[in-house]
Coordinates of C-alpha atoms in Angstrom, one line a residue:
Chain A
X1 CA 6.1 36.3 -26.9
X2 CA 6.0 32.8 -28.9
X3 CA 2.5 32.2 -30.4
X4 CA 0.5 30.0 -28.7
X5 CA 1.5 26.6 -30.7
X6 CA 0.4 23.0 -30.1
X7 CA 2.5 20.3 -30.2
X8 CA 1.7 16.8 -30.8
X9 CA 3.5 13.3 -30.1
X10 CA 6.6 14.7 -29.9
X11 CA 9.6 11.7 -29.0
X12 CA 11.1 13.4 -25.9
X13 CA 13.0 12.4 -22.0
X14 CA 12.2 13.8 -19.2
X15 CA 15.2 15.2 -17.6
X16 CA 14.5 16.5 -14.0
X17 CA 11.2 17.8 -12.6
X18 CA 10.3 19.8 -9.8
X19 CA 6.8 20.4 -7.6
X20 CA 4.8 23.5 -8.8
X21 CA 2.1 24.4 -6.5
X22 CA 0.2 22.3 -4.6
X23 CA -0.1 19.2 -7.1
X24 CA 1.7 19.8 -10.1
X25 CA 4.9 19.7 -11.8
X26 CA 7.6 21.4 -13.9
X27 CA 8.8 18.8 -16.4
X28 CA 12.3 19.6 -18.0
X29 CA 12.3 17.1 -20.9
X30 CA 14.7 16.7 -23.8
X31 CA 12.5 16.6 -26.8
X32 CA 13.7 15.9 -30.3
X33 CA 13.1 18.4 -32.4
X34 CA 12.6 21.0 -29.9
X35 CA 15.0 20.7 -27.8
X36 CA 15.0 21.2 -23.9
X37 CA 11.7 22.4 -22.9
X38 CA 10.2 23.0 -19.8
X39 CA 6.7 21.9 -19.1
X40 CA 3.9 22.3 -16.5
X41 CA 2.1 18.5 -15.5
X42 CA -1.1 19.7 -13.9
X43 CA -2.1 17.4 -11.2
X44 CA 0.6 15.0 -11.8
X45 CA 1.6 14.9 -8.1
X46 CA -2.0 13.8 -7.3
X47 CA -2.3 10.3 -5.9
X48 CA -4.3 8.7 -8.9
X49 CA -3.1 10.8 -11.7
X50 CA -2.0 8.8 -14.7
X51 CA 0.9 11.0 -15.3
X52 CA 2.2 10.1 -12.1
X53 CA 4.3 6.6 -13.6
X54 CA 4.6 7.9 -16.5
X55 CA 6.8 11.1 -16.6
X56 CA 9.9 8.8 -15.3
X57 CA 13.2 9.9 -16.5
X58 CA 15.3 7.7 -19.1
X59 CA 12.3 6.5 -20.5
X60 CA 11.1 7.2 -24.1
X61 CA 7.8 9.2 -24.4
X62 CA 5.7 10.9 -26.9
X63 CA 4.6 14.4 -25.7
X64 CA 1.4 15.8 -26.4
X65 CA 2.1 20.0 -24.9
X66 CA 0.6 23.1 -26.1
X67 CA 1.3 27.4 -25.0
X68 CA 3.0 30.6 -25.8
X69 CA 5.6 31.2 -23.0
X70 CA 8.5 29.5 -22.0
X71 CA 6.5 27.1 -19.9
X72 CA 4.6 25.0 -21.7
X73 CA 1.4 23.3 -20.8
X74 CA 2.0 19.4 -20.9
X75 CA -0.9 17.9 -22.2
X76 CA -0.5 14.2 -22.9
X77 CA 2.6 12.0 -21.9
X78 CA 2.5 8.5 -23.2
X79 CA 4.9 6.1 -22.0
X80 CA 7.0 3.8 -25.1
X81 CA 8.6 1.2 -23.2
X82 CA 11.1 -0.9 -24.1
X83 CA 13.6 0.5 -21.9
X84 CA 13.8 -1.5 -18.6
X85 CA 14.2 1.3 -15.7
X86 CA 17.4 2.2 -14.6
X87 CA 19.4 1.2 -11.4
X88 CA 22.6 0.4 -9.8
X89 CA 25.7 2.3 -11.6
X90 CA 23.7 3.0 -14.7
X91 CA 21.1 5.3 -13.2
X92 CA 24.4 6.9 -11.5
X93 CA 25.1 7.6 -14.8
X94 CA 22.0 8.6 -16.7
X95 CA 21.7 11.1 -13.6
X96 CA 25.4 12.5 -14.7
X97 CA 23.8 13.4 -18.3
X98 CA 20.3 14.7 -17.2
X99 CA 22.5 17.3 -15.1
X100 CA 24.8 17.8 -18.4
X101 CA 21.7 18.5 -20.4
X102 CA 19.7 20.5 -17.4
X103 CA 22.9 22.7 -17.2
X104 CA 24.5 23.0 -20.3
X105 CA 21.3 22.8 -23.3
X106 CA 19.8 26.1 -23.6
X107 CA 15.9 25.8 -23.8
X108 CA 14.0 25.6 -27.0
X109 CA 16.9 25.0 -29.5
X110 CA 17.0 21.1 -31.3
X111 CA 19.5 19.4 -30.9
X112 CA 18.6 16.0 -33.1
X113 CA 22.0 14.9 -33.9
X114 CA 22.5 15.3 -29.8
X115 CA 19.2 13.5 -29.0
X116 CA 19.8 10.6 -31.1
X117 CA 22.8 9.8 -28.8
X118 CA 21.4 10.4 -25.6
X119 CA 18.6 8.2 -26.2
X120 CA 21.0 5.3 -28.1
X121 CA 22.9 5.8 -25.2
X122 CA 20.0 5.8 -22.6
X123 CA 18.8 2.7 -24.4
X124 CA 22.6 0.7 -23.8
X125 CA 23.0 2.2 -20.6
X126 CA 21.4 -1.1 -19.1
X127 CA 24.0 -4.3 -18.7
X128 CA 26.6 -1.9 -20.1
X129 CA 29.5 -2.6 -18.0
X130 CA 32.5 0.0 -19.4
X131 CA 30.8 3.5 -18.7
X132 CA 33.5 5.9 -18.8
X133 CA 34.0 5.6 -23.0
X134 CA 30.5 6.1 -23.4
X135 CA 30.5 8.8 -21.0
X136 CA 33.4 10.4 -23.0
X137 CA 31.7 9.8 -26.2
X138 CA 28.4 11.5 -25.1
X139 CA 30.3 14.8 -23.5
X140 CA 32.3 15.4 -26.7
X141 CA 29.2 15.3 -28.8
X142 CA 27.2 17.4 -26.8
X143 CA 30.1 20.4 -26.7
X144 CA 30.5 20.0 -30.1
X145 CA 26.9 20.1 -30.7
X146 CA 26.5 23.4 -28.4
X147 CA 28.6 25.1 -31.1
X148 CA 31.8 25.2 -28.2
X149 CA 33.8 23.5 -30.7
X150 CA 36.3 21.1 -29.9
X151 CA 39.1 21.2 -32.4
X152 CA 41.1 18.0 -32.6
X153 CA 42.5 17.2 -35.3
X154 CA 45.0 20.1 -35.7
X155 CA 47.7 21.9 -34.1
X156 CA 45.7 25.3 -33.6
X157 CA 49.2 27.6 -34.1
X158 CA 50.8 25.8 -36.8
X159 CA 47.9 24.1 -38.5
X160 CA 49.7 21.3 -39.2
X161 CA 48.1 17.8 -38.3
X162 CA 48.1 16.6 -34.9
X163 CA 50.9 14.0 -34.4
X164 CA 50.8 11.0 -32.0
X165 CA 53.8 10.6 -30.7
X166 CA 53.9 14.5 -30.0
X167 CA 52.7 16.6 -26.6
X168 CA 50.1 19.2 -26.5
X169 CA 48.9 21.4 -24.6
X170 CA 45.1 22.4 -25.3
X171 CA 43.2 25.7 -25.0
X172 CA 40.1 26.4 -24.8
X173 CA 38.2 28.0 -28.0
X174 CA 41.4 27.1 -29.8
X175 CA 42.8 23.9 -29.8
X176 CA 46.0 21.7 -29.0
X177 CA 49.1 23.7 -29.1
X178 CA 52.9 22.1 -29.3
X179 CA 55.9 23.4 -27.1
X180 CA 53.6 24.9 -24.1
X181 CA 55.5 24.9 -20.6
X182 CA 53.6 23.5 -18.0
X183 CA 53.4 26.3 -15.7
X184 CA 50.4 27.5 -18.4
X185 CA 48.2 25.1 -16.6
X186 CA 46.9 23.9 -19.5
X187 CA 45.7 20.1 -19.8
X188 CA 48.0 18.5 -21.5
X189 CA 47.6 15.3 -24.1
X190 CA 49.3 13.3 -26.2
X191 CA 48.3 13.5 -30.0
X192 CA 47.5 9.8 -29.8
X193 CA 44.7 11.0 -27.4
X194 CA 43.6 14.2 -29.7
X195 CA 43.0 11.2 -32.5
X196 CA 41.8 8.7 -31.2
X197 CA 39.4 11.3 -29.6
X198 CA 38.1 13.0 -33.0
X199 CA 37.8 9.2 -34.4
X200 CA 35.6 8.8 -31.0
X201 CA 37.8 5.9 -29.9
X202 CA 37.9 5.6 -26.2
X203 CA 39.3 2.2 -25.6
X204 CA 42.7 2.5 -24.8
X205 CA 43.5 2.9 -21.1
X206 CA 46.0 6.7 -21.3
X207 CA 43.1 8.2 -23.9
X208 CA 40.4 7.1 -21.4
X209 CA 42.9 9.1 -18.6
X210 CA 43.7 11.9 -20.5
X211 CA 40.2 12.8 -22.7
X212 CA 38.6 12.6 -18.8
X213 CA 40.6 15.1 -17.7
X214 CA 40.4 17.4 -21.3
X215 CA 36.8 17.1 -21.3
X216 CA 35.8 17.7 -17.5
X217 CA 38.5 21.1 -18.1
X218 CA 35.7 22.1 -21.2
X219 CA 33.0 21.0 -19.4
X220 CA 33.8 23.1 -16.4
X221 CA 34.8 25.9 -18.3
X222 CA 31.4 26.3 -20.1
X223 CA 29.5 25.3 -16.5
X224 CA 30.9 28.4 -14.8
X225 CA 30.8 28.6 -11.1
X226 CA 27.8 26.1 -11.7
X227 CA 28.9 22.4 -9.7
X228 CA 28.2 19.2 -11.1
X229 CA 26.2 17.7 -8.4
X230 CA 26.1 14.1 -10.0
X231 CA 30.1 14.2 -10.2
X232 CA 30.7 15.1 -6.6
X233 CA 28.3 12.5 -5.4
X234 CA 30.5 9.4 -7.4
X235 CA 33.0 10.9 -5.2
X236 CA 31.5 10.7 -1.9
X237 CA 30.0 7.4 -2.6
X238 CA 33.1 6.3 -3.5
X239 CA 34.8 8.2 0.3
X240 CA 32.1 6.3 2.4
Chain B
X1 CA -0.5 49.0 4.0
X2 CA -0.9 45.5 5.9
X3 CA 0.7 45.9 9.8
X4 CA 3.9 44.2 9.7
X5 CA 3.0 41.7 12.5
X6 CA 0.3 40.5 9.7
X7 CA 3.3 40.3 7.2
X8 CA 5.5 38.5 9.3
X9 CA 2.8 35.9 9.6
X10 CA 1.9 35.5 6.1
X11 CA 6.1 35.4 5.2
X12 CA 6.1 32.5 7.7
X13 CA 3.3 30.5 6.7
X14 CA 5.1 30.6 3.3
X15 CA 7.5 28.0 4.6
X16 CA 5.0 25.3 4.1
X17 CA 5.1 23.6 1.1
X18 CA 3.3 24.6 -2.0
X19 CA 2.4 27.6 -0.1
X20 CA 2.7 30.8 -2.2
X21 CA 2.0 34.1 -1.2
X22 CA -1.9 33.8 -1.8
X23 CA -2.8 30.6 0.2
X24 CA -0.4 32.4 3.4
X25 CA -2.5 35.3 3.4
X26 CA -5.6 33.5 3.1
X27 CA -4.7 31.4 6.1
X28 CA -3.8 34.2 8.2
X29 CA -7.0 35.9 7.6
X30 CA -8.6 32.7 8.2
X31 CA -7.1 32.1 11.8
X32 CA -6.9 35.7 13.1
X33 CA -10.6 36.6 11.8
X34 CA -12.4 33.1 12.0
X35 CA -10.0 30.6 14.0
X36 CA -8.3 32.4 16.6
X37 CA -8.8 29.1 19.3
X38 CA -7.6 26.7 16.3
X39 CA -4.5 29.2 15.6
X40 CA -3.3 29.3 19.1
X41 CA -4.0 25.5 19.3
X42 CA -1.8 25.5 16.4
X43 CA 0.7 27.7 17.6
X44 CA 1.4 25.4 21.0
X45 CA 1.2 22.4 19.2
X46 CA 3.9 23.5 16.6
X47 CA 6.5 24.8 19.4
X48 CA 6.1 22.0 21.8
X49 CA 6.8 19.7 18.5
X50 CA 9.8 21.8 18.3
X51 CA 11.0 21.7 21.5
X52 CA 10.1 18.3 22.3
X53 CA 10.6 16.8 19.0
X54 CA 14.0 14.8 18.0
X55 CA 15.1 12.3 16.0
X56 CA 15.6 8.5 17.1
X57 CA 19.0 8.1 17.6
X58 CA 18.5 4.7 16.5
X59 CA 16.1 4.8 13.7
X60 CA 16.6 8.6 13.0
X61 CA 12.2 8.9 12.9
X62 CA 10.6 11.3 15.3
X63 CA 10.4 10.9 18.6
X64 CA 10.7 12.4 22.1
X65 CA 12.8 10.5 24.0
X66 CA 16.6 9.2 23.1
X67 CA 15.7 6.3 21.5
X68 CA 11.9 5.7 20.6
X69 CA 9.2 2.5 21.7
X70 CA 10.1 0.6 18.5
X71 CA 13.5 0.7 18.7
X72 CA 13.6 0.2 22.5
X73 CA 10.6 -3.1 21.6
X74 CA 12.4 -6.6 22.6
X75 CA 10.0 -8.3 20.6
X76 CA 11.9 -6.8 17.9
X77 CA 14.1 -8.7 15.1
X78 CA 17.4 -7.0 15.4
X79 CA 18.7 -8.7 13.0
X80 CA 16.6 -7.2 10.3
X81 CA 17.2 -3.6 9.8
X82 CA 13.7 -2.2 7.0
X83 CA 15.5 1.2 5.3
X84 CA 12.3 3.6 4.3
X85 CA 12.1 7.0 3.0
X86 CA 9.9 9.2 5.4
X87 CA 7.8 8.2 8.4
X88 CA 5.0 7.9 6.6
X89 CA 6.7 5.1 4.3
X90 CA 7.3 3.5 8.0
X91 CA 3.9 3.8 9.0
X92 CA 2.8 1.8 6.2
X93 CA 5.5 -1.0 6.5
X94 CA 3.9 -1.1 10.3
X95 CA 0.6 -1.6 9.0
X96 CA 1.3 -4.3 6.8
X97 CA 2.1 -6.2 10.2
X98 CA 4.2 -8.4 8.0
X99 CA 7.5 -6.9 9.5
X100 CA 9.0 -7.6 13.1
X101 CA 12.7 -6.4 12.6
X102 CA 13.7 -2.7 13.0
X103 CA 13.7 0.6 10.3
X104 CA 15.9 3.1 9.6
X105 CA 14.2 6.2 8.2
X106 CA 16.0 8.3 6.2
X107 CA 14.0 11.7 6.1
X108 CA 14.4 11.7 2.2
X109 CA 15.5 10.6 -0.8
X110 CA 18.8 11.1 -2.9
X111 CA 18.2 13.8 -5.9
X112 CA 21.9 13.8 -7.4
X113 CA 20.0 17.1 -9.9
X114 CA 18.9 18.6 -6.5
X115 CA 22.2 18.2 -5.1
X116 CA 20.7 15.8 -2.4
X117 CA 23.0 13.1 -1.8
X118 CA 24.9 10.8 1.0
X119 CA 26.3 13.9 2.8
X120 CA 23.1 15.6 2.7
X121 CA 20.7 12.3 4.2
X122 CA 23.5 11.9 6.4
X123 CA 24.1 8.3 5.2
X124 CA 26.8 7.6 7.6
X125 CA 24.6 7.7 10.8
X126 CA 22.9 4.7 8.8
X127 CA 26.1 3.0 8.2
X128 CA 26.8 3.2 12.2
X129 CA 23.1 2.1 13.2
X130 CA 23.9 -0.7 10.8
X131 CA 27.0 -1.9 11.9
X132 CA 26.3 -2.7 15.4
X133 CA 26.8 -6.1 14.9
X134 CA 23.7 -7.3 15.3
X135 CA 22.0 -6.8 12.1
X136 CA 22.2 -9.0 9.3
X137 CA 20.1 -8.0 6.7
X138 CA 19.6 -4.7 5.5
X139 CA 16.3 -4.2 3.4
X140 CA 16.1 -1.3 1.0
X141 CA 12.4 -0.2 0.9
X142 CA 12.7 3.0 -0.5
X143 CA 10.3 4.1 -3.3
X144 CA 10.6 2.6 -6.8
X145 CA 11.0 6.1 -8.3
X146 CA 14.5 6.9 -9.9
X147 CA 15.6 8.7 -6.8
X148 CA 14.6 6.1 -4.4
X149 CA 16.0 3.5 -6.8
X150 CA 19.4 5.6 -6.9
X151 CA 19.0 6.1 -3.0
X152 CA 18.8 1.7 -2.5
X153 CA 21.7 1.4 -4.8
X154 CA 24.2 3.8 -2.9
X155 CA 22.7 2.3 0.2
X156 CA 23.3 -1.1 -1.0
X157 CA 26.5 -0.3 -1.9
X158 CA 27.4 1.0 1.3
X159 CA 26.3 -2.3 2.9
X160 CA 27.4 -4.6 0.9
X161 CA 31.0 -3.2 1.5
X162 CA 30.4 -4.1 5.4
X163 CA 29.6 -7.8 5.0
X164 CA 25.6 -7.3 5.4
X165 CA 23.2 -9.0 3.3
X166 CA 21.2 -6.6 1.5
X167 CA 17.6 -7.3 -0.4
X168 CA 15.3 -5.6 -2.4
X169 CA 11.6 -4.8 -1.8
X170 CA 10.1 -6.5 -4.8
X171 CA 8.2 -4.3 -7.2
X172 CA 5.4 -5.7 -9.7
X173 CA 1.4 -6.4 -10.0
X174 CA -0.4 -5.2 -7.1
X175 CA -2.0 -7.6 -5.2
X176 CA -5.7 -8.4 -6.7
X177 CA -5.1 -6.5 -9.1
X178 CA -5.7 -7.2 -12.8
X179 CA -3.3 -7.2 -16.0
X180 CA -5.8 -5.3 -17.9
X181 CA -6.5 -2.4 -15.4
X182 CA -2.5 -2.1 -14.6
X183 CA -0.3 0.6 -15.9
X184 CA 1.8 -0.8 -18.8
X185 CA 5.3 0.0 -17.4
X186 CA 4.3 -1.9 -13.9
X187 CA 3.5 -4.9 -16.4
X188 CA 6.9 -4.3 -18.1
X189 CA 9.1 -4.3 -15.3
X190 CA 7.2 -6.9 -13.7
X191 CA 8.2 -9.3 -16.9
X192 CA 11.5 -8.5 -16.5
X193 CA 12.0 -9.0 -13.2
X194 CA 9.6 -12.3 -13.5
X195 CA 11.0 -15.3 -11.2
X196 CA 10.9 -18.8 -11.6
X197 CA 8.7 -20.9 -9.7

């Protein structure tokens, strides 16, 4: 087991939390340079407790948490601010990349390149009005900051440079391929897409299309049989 | 070994929440050895809650007939329809005495990470209750945490698309209280949802 360590204002999220016992919580928070931990709030769910307001998601906090195992005891939360709270579509949305992060971050492994976009992207998320290329932004930098690897800028049999006008098809682990048939039910892009892409453009209309459909086929593949709970629910919103 | 009647109690109390395996045991011992008048008590009440028990058909609280004395109240507004959380949140909305229209009680909250969502509150028995064409206004009261500020929107949402006017609870300093002894993020969001006046 971990030595017993104490940690002290570290800049972190919380993520999701769930009750523990009778009046506390576990915090999953995204912290900077630790990573995803997981955390035990004693008494937070107690009517007066100060930690009660404070341990809201997509709001910047310094964490104050100290143990040995792989839950942590959460000592001190202090709130930022200077994020107004989330609603409407946006919180739709910062819910979609808590799950990401719940589900795809292993714990206790920094991420700081990662964390400085989320919380950029947490802090524009308000009065943004086009989601989907930030979304598309965020997804590719997390896989490629999982070490999954999204090669995009070459064709991953010929080496040769990805060209726009061509058609690829792309698989996993590897990369964009030339000349594939569709019955390999692979996703298929153009190499405008693929560049556009690894330039993290998202503007235009067909990449927005086609880098949804690549990156939810990546995503999926490294989720497993887990769902995406978030996604399904911008569908049945959507149905009702 | 523990008889397995005893263990099929303890397992049961266990569905309570934050009820682990320790607090079940000690409340069994407690009500066969100390309490066995409260436990039968106990075990009446909870089965004629059961079998009595149903949900509103109207405002989806507790109740045991079809549709329950609010609802069925003439006095009523039925133009406003109040959309709360739990039945406590509706209980407190009562006491406030500031409210004559009707509620809709959800029993819960969205969680999109819990996979709690329309399907799961069963939003479109609201969406029915609320187009009955005689309410107007729809207002979203659930709590001001990030779920019941995800559960208003999609409600909203839904309402908006049906012609209803939909408001807000408004959120800010708590009456008599004082800037100094308020949290900082209630101050926050209470300056940037100021109003004119």
């Amino acid at each position: 087991m971990g030595q017993k360590q104490r940690v002290d204002q570290q800049p972190g999220f919380v993520l999701h939390t769930h009750p523990y016992r009778e009046t506390s919580l576990i915090v999953e928070v995204f912290s900077r340079d630790y990573g995803r931990m997981a955390l035990v709030a004693k008494g937070a769910r107690r009517p007066m407790s100060a930690l009660r307001g404070v341990l809201m998601a997509y709001q910047p906090l310094l964490l104050d948490w100290s143990g040995g195992g792989e839950v942590k005891t959460l000592i001190r939360a202090e709130w930022l601010g200077g994020q107004p709270l989330l609603s409407g579509k946006e919180l739709l949305c910062g819910y979609y990349l808590n799950e990401l992060l719940v589900k795809l971050l292993p714990r206790e492994d920094a991420h700081a390149e990662l964390y400085a976009h989320y919380a950029a992207l947490i802090q524009r998320l308000p009065g943004e009005t086009r989601f989907e290329p930030v979304l598309r932004a965020f997804e590719l930098t997390l896989l490629s900051e999982l070490g999954y690897g999204v090669p995009l800028e070459h064709d991953a049999e010929t080496e040769s440079p990805i060209e726009a006008d061509a058609h690829y098809g792309y698989i996993i682990d590897r990369g964009p391929v030339r000349d594939v048939s569709p019955e390999d039910g692979l996703p298929m892009v153009t190499g405008q897409t693929l560049l556009d892409m690894a330039a993290g453009r998202f503007d235009d209309p067909k990449t927005l299309v086609q880098s949804k459909a690549l990156l939810r086929h990546l995503i999926q593949h490294h989720l497993g049989a887990q769902p995406l709970h978030s996604r399904r629910m911008f569908k049945e919103l959507q149905a009702l | 070994m523990t008889p397995s009647t005893l263990d099929a109690l303890i397992e049961a109390l266990r569905c309570l929440p934050g009820v682990g395996p320790k607090s079940a045991q000690r409340m069994a011992y407690h009500m066969l050895q100390r309490d066995q008048r409260g436990a039968a008590r106990l075990a009446s009440a909870l089965s004629k809650a059961l079998e009595v028990l149903r949900h509103c058909a109207r405002c989806n609280t507790f109740t045991e007939d079809d549709i329950c004395q609010r609802c069925a109240n003439p006095q009523r507004d039925p133009r406003l329809l109040c959309v709360v959380e739990m039945p406590s949140d509706l209980a407190m909305m009562e006491q406030t005495h500031a409210f004559k229209g009707m509620y809709y009680v959800l029993m819960g909250r969205m969680s999109p990470l819990d996979g709690i969502g329309p399907r799961e509150l069963k939003l479109e028995k609201l969406v029915e209750r609320a187009t009955d064409g005689q309410v107007e206004e729809v207002i979203l009261a659930t709590n001001f945490t990030n779920e019941g500020e995800v559960t208003a929107h999609t409600v909203g949402e839904l309402m908006r698309a049906r012609g209803l006017k939909v408001s807000r609870i408004a959120r800010g300093v708590p009456v008599g209280g004082e800037l100094e002894h308020t949290d900082i993020g209630t101050i926050a969001q209470a300056l940037i949802e100021r109003r004119s006046v």
